[in-house]
Structure formats: C-alpha cells, structure tokens
Amino acid sequence: MKLDILAIGVHPDDVELGCSGVLINEILRGKTAGIVDLTEGELGTRGTVETRYAESAKAAKIIGVQVRENLKMRDGFFRNDEEHKLKLIRVIRKFRPEVVIGNILDDRHPDHGRAGHLIADACFLSGLMKIETNDDQGNPQEKWRPKFVLHYMQDWYHEPDLLIDISDVFEQRMESVKAYTTQFHVSSSGDEGPQTYISTPDFLDSIIARARMLGKRIGVRYAEGFITEKKIGISNLDALLLRET
Ligand SMILES: [Zn+2]
C-alpha cells in the first residue's frame, strides 16, 4: 500500500501529541496516511501494553489513518544501529511515503531524540539500492527515499522551520490525544495510577498553549510546528498564509 504521509512515533501517543492536526488536515484533503509506532510504550508508568494498543487504535480511528503498525522495538533501550535501521527501512519501502513526519532530534525523553535520528537515518538509507531488504512475504523490496522528513515538536521548545495551520481540526486533534485515557488527565476519577509528568491537567493545558502560541506566530488560532534539515520550497506565493502578524 502506497501512502502519501507516514507519521512515526517511538511511543504510541507521540504522533497524536506532535502532528495529529496535520494528519487530520491532510486526510480531509484526500491524502493517504499511516502511523508506525516504534515501541509498545511498555515502560509507561500508567496503563499497560494492552490498554495502550486499545487507546492507539481508538486514536487512529479519530485521526482517520489507513494503517497503524507497531515495530515492537524495546521502549527505552532500542538503538540507532543496523538492526533497527533495517527494520525501519523495510517499513519505509513498504509504504513508500512522500513525506515522513517523525520524532524530534533532541528532547527531554532520550528515546525521542534517538528515534528522531533513527528515522532520519533510515529515510536516507532507504534510498540506497545496495541495501537489500525483503518484504513480509520474502520478496525483495525496491529502494525508496521520502522527499521530505519533518520532525514534530515534543516536550522542549524548538524554533520551528515550518508552521502549519490546524485551527479547523483542533478539537479532533485533542480528541485523538484524549483517546489515551490512561496517559493523560481525561477524567478526574484519579484511579488510573500514579501521577506522572504527562498525566496532570497542566500537561494538557500546555499542549493547548503551545498550539495557540505557534498559531499566533502565523496569524491563526492553532498551529503545529516542525523542524526540517532541508530547505522548504514552495511553487508559488499562494502557499503563503497572508495574515497580519
Ligand atoms: Zn514519547
């Protein structure tokens, strides 16, 4: 199955927090998109692997992606090495996305930065013919290099290279985040386990505040921010949001 966009997150919920607005937007515009989670998030303090699968399936439905896969790398301990790069290259060649949106390159959680570099490296290497991989049926895969790799912002603030208006789909974006009922402050029942950095009402407030702040920079209500190592090219000035800022 060929996808226009492949979003990759090391933990189930990274994609929802980082770029679900853009995914929803693009899917509404008729693009095809999928999500690949690198780990099952088994080290998360709250919830279990089973609850996380149920939550990520619910979130995928809200976003509207065509496919969601889990590569079952080890939460906390996966490496950016040959074995893990090949695993990811196989997925990139399977879905042949034009754009990959993945973890940030440097963040509070060391998994995020390591995954960001793993994703960027695998996207490049996937375009090299002499790296041979096989699909699930054992057939040789063709090389494929996504044209663009964007990294979504996570905990730490990074000055974005690209800001995308997500105002029209913001409610749906927050619904996809709240699908992770064990991870975030969704109800006040307090029976989901110990409080963590991300389970307080403050954390969800900070997600909304970040989107508002980024939106303000481009004259819209909500935006998501991305960094990219390549220069962004546009075909004509119609791609510019013409707002007073
Ligand atoms: Zn994460």
PDB file of C-alpha atoms and ligand atoms in Angstrom:
ATOM      1  CA  MET A   1       0.000   0.000   0.000  1.00  0.00           C
ATOM      2  CA  LYS A   2       1.429   3.358  -1.019  1.00  0.00           C
ATOM      3  CA  LEU A   3       0.926   6.218   1.438  1.00  0.00           C
ATOM      4  CA  ASP A   4       1.333   9.940   0.926  1.00  0.00           C
ATOM      5  CA  ILE A   5       2.338  10.526   4.531  1.00  0.00           C
ATOM      6  CA  LEU A   6       3.858   8.249   7.155  1.00  0.00           C
ATOM      7  CA  ALA A   7       3.918   9.516  10.742  1.00  0.00           C
ATOM      8  CA  ILE A   8       6.325   7.740  13.067  1.00  0.00           C
ATOM      9  CA  GLY A   9       6.479   7.901  16.857  1.00  0.00           C
ATOM     10  CA  VAL A  10       8.648   5.995  19.289  1.00  0.00           C
ATOM     11  CA  HIS A  11       5.829   5.789  21.862  1.00  0.00           C
ATOM     12  CA  PRO A  12       2.158   5.291  20.995  1.00  0.00           C
ATOM     13  CA  ASP A  13       0.784   8.859  21.650  1.00  0.00           C
ATOM     14  CA  ASP A  14       3.864  10.735  20.322  1.00  0.00           C
ATOM     15  CA  VAL A  15       2.225  11.157  16.908  1.00  0.00           C
ATOM     16  CA  GLU A  16      -1.058  12.346  18.462  1.00  0.00           C
ATOM     17  CA  LEU A  17       0.733  14.955  20.557  1.00  0.00           C
ATOM     18  CA  GLY A  18       3.109  16.017  17.790  1.00  0.00           C
ATOM     19  CA  CYS A  19       1.341  16.044  14.442  1.00  0.00           C
ATOM     20  CA  SER A  20      -2.209  14.678  14.583  1.00  0.00           C
ATOM     21  CA  GLY A  21      -3.589  18.055  13.473  1.00  0.00           C
ATOM     22  CA  VAL A  22      -1.609  17.986  10.239  1.00  0.00           C
ATOM     23  CA  LEU A  23      -2.524  14.326   9.671  1.00  0.00           C
ATOM     24  CA  ILE A  24      -6.247  15.044  10.105  1.00  0.00           C
ATOM     25  CA  ASN A  25      -5.957  18.063   7.796  1.00  0.00           C
ATOM     26  CA  GLU A  26      -4.212  16.119   5.062  1.00  0.00           C
ATOM     27  CA  ILE A  27      -6.571  13.147   5.289  1.00  0.00           C
ATOM     28  CA  LEU A  28      -9.541  15.528   4.959  1.00  0.00           C
ATOM     29  CA  ARG A  29      -7.824  16.873   1.817  1.00  0.00           C
ATOM     30  CA  GLY A  30      -7.812  13.343   0.384  1.00  0.00           C
ATOM     31  CA  LYS A  31      -4.263  12.262   1.204  1.00  0.00           C
ATOM     32  CA  THR A  32      -3.446   8.782   2.446  1.00  0.00           C
ATOM     33  CA  ALA A  33      -1.636   8.491   5.765  1.00  0.00           C
ATOM     34  CA  GLY A  34      -0.449   5.865   8.211  1.00  0.00           C
ATOM     35  CA  ILE A  35       1.180   5.685  11.631  1.00  0.00           C
ATOM     36  CA  VAL A  36       4.064   3.494  12.731  1.00  0.00           C
ATOM     37  CA  ASP A  37       4.855   3.221  16.435  1.00  0.00           C
ATOM     38  CA  LEU A  38       8.381   2.009  17.148  1.00  0.00           C
ATOM     39  CA  THR A  39       7.672   0.604  20.643  1.00  0.00           C
ATOM     40  CA  GLU A  40       4.667  -0.558  22.622  1.00  0.00           C
ATOM     41  CA  GLY A  41       5.346   2.047  25.314  1.00  0.00           C
ATOM     42  CA  GLU A  42       5.818  -0.745  27.821  1.00  0.00           C
ATOM     43  CA  LEU A  43       7.814   1.414  30.240  1.00  0.00           C
ATOM     44  CA  GLY A  44       4.967   3.893  30.701  1.00  0.00           C
ATOM     45  CA  THR A  45       4.123   4.314  34.382  1.00  0.00           C
ATOM     46  CA  ARG A  46       0.369   4.260  33.813  1.00  0.00           C
ATOM     47  CA  GLY A  47      -1.656   1.737  31.868  1.00  0.00           C
ATOM     48  CA  THR A  48      -0.440  -1.485  30.234  1.00  0.00           C
ATOM     49  CA  VAL A  49       0.658  -2.566  26.768  1.00  0.00           C
ATOM     50  CA  GLU A  50      -2.912  -3.824  26.191  1.00  0.00           C
ATOM     51  CA  THR A  51      -4.570  -0.565  27.207  1.00  0.00           C
ATOM     52  CA  ARG A  52      -2.066   1.350  25.057  1.00  0.00           C
ATOM     53  CA  TYR A  53      -2.959  -0.744  21.995  1.00  0.00           C
ATOM     54  CA  ALA A  54      -6.655  -0.128  22.568  1.00  0.00           C
ATOM     55  CA  GLU A  55      -6.030   3.600  23.013  1.00  0.00           C
ATOM     56  CA  SER A  56      -3.808   3.900  19.945  1.00  0.00           C
ATOM     57  CA  ALA A  57      -6.389   2.051  17.816  1.00  0.00           C
ATOM     58  CA  LYS A  58      -9.069   4.465  19.018  1.00  0.00           C
ATOM     59  CA  ALA A  59      -6.835   7.462  18.267  1.00  0.00           C
ATOM     60  CA  ALA A  60      -6.020   6.105  14.795  1.00  0.00           C
ATOM     61  CA  LYS A  61      -9.740   5.926  14.059  1.00  0.00           C
ATOM     62  CA  ILE A  62     -10.260   9.528  15.209  1.00  0.00           C
ATOM     63  CA  ILE A  63      -7.380  10.744  13.019  1.00  0.00           C
ATOM     64  CA  GLY A  64      -8.564   8.628  10.087  1.00  0.00           C
ATOM     65  CA  VAL A  65      -5.284   6.936   9.131  1.00  0.00           C
ATOM     66  CA  GLN A  66      -5.486   3.913   6.857  1.00  0.00           C
ATOM     67  CA  VAL A  67      -2.998   1.808   8.768  1.00  0.00           C
ATOM     68  CA  ARG A  68      -1.212   1.723  12.130  1.00  0.00           C
ATOM     69  CA  GLU A  69       1.639  -0.673  12.823  1.00  0.00           C
ATOM     70  CA  ASN A  70       3.873  -1.354  15.787  1.00  0.00           C
ATOM     71  CA  LEU A  71       7.514  -2.383  15.264  1.00  0.00           C
ATOM     72  CA  LYS A  72       7.876  -3.679  18.852  1.00  0.00           C
ATOM     73  CA  MET A  73      11.294  -2.223  19.478  1.00  0.00           C
ATOM     74  CA  ARG A  74      12.306  -2.063  23.142  1.00  0.00           C
ATOM     75  CA  ASP A  75      10.966   1.006  24.922  1.00  0.00           C
ATOM     76  CA  GLY A  76      13.898   2.865  26.474  1.00  0.00           C
ATOM     77  CA  PHE A  77      16.571   0.557  25.115  1.00  0.00           C
ATOM     78  CA  PHE A  78      16.221   0.382  21.298  1.00  0.00           C
ATOM     79  CA  ARG A  79      19.285   1.635  19.457  1.00  0.00           C
ATOM     80  CA  ASN A  80      20.024   3.549  16.310  1.00  0.00           C
ATOM     81  CA  ASP A  81      22.026   0.644  14.887  1.00  0.00           C
ATOM     82  CA  GLU A  82      21.995  -1.565  11.796  1.00  0.00           C
ATOM     83  CA  GLU A  83      19.279  -3.929  13.047  1.00  0.00           C
ATOM     84  CA  HIS A  84      16.865  -1.139  13.954  1.00  0.00           C
ATOM     85  CA  LYS A  85      17.612   0.910  10.830  1.00  0.00           C
ATOM     86  CA  LEU A  86      16.862  -2.128   8.627  1.00  0.00           C
ATOM     87  CA  LYS A  87      13.588  -2.726  10.469  1.00  0.00           C
ATOM     88  CA  LEU A  88      12.516   0.838   9.734  1.00  0.00           C
ATOM     89  CA  ILE A  89      13.806   0.786   6.142  1.00  0.00           C
ATOM     90  CA  ARG A  90      11.550  -2.214   5.494  1.00  0.00           C
ATOM     91  CA  VAL A  91       8.526  -0.218   6.636  1.00  0.00           C
ATOM     92  CA  ILE A  92       9.510   2.874   4.620  1.00  0.00           C
ATOM     93  CA  ARG A  93       9.932   0.757   1.488  1.00  0.00           C
ATOM     94  CA  LYS A  94       6.621  -0.973   2.175  1.00  0.00           C
ATOM     95  CA  PHE A  95       4.594   2.242   2.392  1.00  0.00           C
ATOM     96  CA  ARG A  96       6.736   4.441   0.077  1.00  0.00           C
ATOM     97  CA  PRO A  97       5.602   7.724   1.665  1.00  0.00           C
ATOM     98  CA  GLU A  98       6.354  11.078   0.025  1.00  0.00           C
ATOM     99  CA  VAL A  99       6.603  12.728   3.446  1.00  0.00           C
ATOM    100  CA  VAL A 100       7.681  11.234   6.766  1.00  0.00           C
ATOM    101  CA  ILE A 101       6.849  13.049   9.993  1.00  0.00           C
ATOM    102  CA  GLY A 102       8.810  11.725  12.956  1.00  0.00           C
ATOM    103  CA  ASN A 103      10.128  12.415  16.428  1.00  0.00           C
ATOM    104  CA  ILE A 104      12.204  15.490  17.222  1.00  0.00           C
ATOM    105  CA  LEU A 105      16.019  15.241  17.210  1.00  0.00           C
ATOM    106  CA  ASP A 106      16.617  16.345  20.805  1.00  0.00           C
ATOM    107  CA  ASP A 107      14.189  16.271  23.746  1.00  0.00           C
ATOM    108  CA  ARG A 108      13.552  15.671  27.461  1.00  0.00           C
ATOM    109  CA  HIS A 109      12.936  11.938  26.901  1.00  0.00           C
ATOM    110  CA  PRO A 110      16.113  10.433  25.391  1.00  0.00           C
ATOM    111  CA  ASP A 111      14.007   7.966  23.337  1.00  0.00           C
ATOM    112  CA  HIS A 112      12.582  10.894  21.352  1.00  0.00           C
ATOM    113  CA  GLY A 113      15.922  12.221  20.099  1.00  0.00           C
ATOM    114  CA  ARG A 114      17.299   8.753  19.443  1.00  0.00           C
ATOM    115  CA  ALA A 115      14.172   7.866  17.466  1.00  0.00           C
ATOM    116  CA  GLY A 116      14.328  11.170  15.554  1.00  0.00           C
ATOM    117  CA  HIS A 117      17.859  10.381  14.372  1.00  0.00           C
ATOM    118  CA  LEU A 118      16.957   6.743  13.656  1.00  0.00           C
ATOM    119  CA  ILE A 119      14.029   7.906  11.490  1.00  0.00           C
ATOM    120  CA  ALA A 120      16.112  10.499   9.619  1.00  0.00           C
ATOM    121  CA  ASP A 121      18.918   7.985   9.001  1.00  0.00           C
ATOM    122  CA  ALA A 122      16.554   5.214   7.869  1.00  0.00           C
ATOM    123  CA  CYS A 123      14.742   7.579   5.465  1.00  0.00           C
ATOM    124  CA  PHE A 124      18.045   8.418   3.794  1.00  0.00           C
ATOM    125  CA  LEU A 125      19.447   4.880   3.730  1.00  0.00           C
ATOM    126  CA  SER A 126      16.158   3.516   2.389  1.00  0.00           C
ATOM    127  CA  GLY A 127      17.021   5.280  -0.882  1.00  0.00           C
ATOM    128  CA  LEU A 128      20.234   3.299  -1.371  1.00  0.00           C
ATOM    129  CA  MET A 129      19.814   0.468  -3.839  1.00  0.00           C
ATOM    130  CA  LYS A 130      22.581  -1.674  -2.435  1.00  0.00           C
ATOM    131  CA  ILE A 131      20.885  -2.001   0.960  1.00  0.00           C
ATOM    132  CA  GLU A 132      18.835  -5.107   0.343  1.00  0.00           C
ATOM    133  CA  THR A 133      15.639  -5.828   2.254  1.00  0.00           C
ATOM    134  CA  ASN A 134      12.692  -8.175   1.851  1.00  0.00           C
ATOM    135  CA  ASP A 135       9.005  -7.648   2.491  1.00  0.00           C
ATOM    136  CA  ASP A 136       6.863  -9.815   4.805  1.00  0.00           C
ATOM    137  CA  GLN A 137       6.489 -12.428   2.039  1.00  0.00           C
ATOM    138  CA  GLY A 138      10.250 -12.602   1.458  1.00  0.00           C
ATOM    139  CA  ASN A 139      10.211 -10.660  -1.824  1.00  0.00           C
ATOM    140  CA  PRO A 140      12.996  -8.141  -2.448  1.00  0.00           C
ATOM    141  CA  GLN A 141      11.943  -4.521  -1.878  1.00  0.00           C
ATOM    142  CA  GLU A 142      12.727  -1.575  -4.127  1.00  0.00           C
ATOM    143  CA  LYS A 143      14.640   1.412  -2.762  1.00  0.00           C
ATOM    144  CA  TRP A 144      12.539   4.378  -1.649  1.00  0.00           C
ATOM    145  CA  ARG A 145      13.531   7.741  -0.215  1.00  0.00           C
ATOM    146  CA  PRO A 146      10.808  10.045   1.155  1.00  0.00           C
ATOM    147  CA  LYS A 147      11.114  13.512  -0.368  1.00  0.00           C
ATOM    148  CA  PHE A 148      10.747  15.243   2.974  1.00  0.00           C
ATOM    149  CA  VAL A 149      11.348  14.373   6.625  1.00  0.00           C
ATOM    150  CA  LEU A 150       9.707  16.674   9.148  1.00  0.00           C
ATOM    151  CA  HIS A 151      10.260  16.412  12.899  1.00  0.00           C
ATOM    152  CA  TYR A 152       7.374  17.371  15.176  1.00  0.00           C
ATOM    153  CA  MET A 153       7.961  19.310  18.347  1.00  0.00           C
ATOM    154  CA  GLN A 154       7.662  17.383  21.635  1.00  0.00           C
ATOM    155  CA  ASP A 155       8.398  18.499  25.177  1.00  0.00           C
ATOM    156  CA  TRP A 156      11.195  21.009  24.641  1.00  0.00           C
ATOM    157  CA  TYR A 157      10.544  24.072  22.553  1.00  0.00           C
ATOM    158  CA  HIS A 158      12.478  24.278  19.295  1.00  0.00           C
ATOM    159  CA  GLU A 159      12.270  27.251  16.961  1.00  0.00           C
ATOM    160  CA  PRO A 160      10.192  25.768  14.116  1.00  0.00           C
ATOM    161  CA  ASP A 161      11.196  25.825  10.440  1.00  0.00           C
ATOM    162  CA  LEU A 162       7.595  25.291   9.357  1.00  0.00           C
ATOM    163  CA  LEU A 163       4.280  26.206  10.993  1.00  0.00           C
ATOM    164  CA  ILE A 164       1.051  24.639   9.746  1.00  0.00           C
ATOM    165  CA  ASP A 165      -2.440  25.954  10.499  1.00  0.00           C
ATOM    166  CA  ILE A 166      -4.538  23.294  12.267  1.00  0.00           C
ATOM    167  CA  SER A 167      -7.289  25.576  13.619  1.00  0.00           C
ATOM    168  CA  ASP A 168     -10.128  23.819  11.763  1.00  0.00           C
ATOM    169  CA  VAL A 169      -9.275  20.399  13.168  1.00  0.00           C
ATOM    170  CA  PHE A 170      -8.045  21.328  16.623  1.00  0.00           C
ATOM    171  CA  GLU A 171     -10.951  19.723  18.501  1.00  0.00           C
ATOM    172  CA  GLN A 172     -10.464  16.462  16.612  1.00  0.00           C
ATOM    173  CA  ARG A 173      -6.728  16.637  17.314  1.00  0.00           C
ATOM    174  CA  MET A 174      -7.373  16.960  21.063  1.00  0.00           C
ATOM    175  CA  GLU A 175      -9.859  14.065  20.904  1.00  0.00           C
ATOM    176  CA  SER A 176      -7.105  11.868  19.460  1.00  0.00           C
ATOM    177  CA  VAL A 177      -4.821  12.829  22.352  1.00  0.00           C
ATOM    178  CA  LYS A 178      -7.567  12.196  24.904  1.00  0.00           C
ATOM    179  CA  ALA A 179      -8.079   8.695  23.482  1.00  0.00           C
ATOM    180  CA  TYR A 180      -5.111   7.842  25.725  1.00  0.00           C
ATOM    181  CA  THR A 181      -7.238   7.824  28.843  1.00  0.00           C
ATOM    182  CA  THR A 182      -4.585   6.083  30.957  1.00  0.00           C
ATOM    183  CA  GLN A 183      -1.859   8.570  29.993  1.00  0.00           C
ATOM    184  CA  PHE A 184      -3.466  11.983  30.226  1.00  0.00           C
ATOM    185  CA  HIS A 185      -5.854  13.792  32.512  1.00  0.00           C
ATOM    186  CA  VAL A 186      -9.131  12.875  30.871  1.00  0.00           C
ATOM    187  CA  SER A 187     -11.390  12.393  33.887  1.00  0.00           C
ATOM    188  CA  SER A 188     -10.887  13.407  37.495  1.00  0.00           C
ATOM    189  CA  SER A 189     -11.604   9.969  38.919  1.00  0.00           C
ATOM    190  CA  GLY A 190      -7.919   9.603  39.803  1.00  0.00           C
ATOM    191  CA  ASP A 191      -7.987   5.803  39.691  1.00  0.00           C
ATOM    192  CA  GLU A 192      -5.665   5.409  36.707  1.00  0.00           C
ATOM    193  CA  GLY A 193      -2.476   5.016  38.729  1.00  0.00           C
ATOM    194  CA  PRO A 194       0.289   7.291  39.952  1.00  0.00           C
ATOM    195  CA  GLN A 195       0.515  10.858  38.620  1.00  0.00           C
ATOM    196  CA  THR A 196       3.232  11.405  36.037  1.00  0.00           C
ATOM    197  CA  TYR A 197       4.719  14.368  34.176  1.00  0.00           C
ATOM    198  CA  ILE A 198       2.077  13.971  31.453  1.00  0.00           C
ATOM    199  CA  SER A 199      -0.985  12.913  33.483  1.00  0.00           C
ATOM    200  CA  THR A 200      -1.798  16.236  35.151  1.00  0.00           C
ATOM    201  CA  PRO A 201      -4.319  18.772  33.824  1.00  0.00           C
ATOM    202  CA  ASP A 202      -1.347  21.158  33.463  1.00  0.00           C
ATOM    203  CA  PHE A 203       0.190  18.972  30.794  1.00  0.00           C
ATOM    204  CA  LEU A 204      -2.864  19.085  28.522  1.00  0.00           C
ATOM    205  CA  ASP A 205      -3.111  22.849  29.135  1.00  0.00           C
ATOM    206  CA  SER A 206       0.484  23.207  27.980  1.00  0.00           C
ATOM    207  CA  ILE A 207      -0.312  21.324  24.757  1.00  0.00           C
ATOM    208  CA  ILE A 208      -3.122  23.757  24.008  1.00  0.00           C
ATOM    209  CA  ALA A 209      -0.968  26.756  24.963  1.00  0.00           C
ATOM    210  CA  ARG A 210       1.847  25.612  22.651  1.00  0.00           C
ATOM    211  CA  ALA A 211      -0.554  25.284  19.703  1.00  0.00           C
ATOM    212  CA  ARG A 212      -2.018  28.724  20.465  1.00  0.00           C
ATOM    213  CA  MET A 213       1.406  30.314  20.720  1.00  0.00           C
ATOM    214  CA  LEU A 214       2.545  28.765  17.425  1.00  0.00           C
ATOM    215  CA  GLY A 215      -0.735  29.787  15.809  1.00  0.00           C
ATOM    216  CA  LYS A 216      -0.230  33.371  16.889  1.00  0.00           C
ATOM    217  CA  ARG A 217       3.098  33.459  15.045  1.00  0.00           C
ATOM    218  CA  ILE A 218       1.291  32.922  11.713  1.00  0.00           C
ATOM    219  CA  GLY A 219      -1.948  34.756  12.488  1.00  0.00           C
ATOM    220  CA  VAL A 220      -4.201  31.742  13.070  1.00  0.00           C
ATOM    221  CA  ARG A 221      -5.718  30.255  16.218  1.00  0.00           C
ATOM    222  CA  TYR A 222      -3.780  26.955  16.401  1.00  0.00           C
ATOM    223  CA  ALA A 223      -0.702  25.616  14.623  1.00  0.00           C
ATOM    224  CA  GLU A 224       1.735  22.719  14.800  1.00  0.00           C
ATOM    225  CA  GLY A 225       5.451  23.377  14.423  1.00  0.00           C
ATOM    226  CA  PHE A 226       8.071  21.287  12.656  1.00  0.00           C
ATOM    227  CA  ILE A 227      11.766  21.349  12.111  1.00  0.00           C
ATOM    228  CA  THR A 228      13.430  20.040   8.996  1.00  0.00           C
ATOM    229  CA  GLU A 229      17.053  19.773   7.964  1.00  0.00           C
ATOM    230  CA  LYS A 230      16.222  20.547   4.323  1.00  0.00           C
ATOM    231  CA  LYS A 231      15.129  23.868   2.845  1.00  0.00           C
ATOM    232  CA  ILE A 232      11.392  24.155   2.227  1.00  0.00           C
ATOM    233  CA  GLY A 233      10.425  25.058  -1.317  1.00  0.00           C
ATOM    234  CA  ILE A 234       7.020  26.308  -2.480  1.00  0.00           C
ATOM    235  CA  SER A 235       5.721  26.522  -6.062  1.00  0.00           C
ATOM    236  CA  ASN A 236       4.185  29.958  -5.768  1.00  0.00           C
ATOM    237  CA  LEU A 237       3.197  32.577  -3.223  1.00  0.00           C
ATOM    238  CA  ASP A 238      -0.318  31.103  -2.842  1.00  0.00           C
ATOM    239  CA  ALA A 239       1.224  28.683  -0.350  1.00  0.00           C
ATOM    240  CA  LEU A 240       1.877  31.626   1.991  1.00  0.00           C
ATOM    241  CA  LEU A 241      -0.736  32.332   4.661  1.00  0.00           C
ATOM    242  CA  LEU A 242      -1.482  36.006   4.169  1.00  0.00           C
ATOM    243  CA  ARG A 243      -2.327  37.175   7.667  1.00  0.00           C
ATOM    244  CA  GLU A 244      -1.248  40.186   9.620  1.00  0.00           C
ATOM    245  CA  THR A 245       1.222  39.136  12.287  1.00  0.00           C
TER     246      THR A 245
HETATM  247 ZN    ZN B   1       7.145   9.774  23.807  1.00  0.00          ZN
END
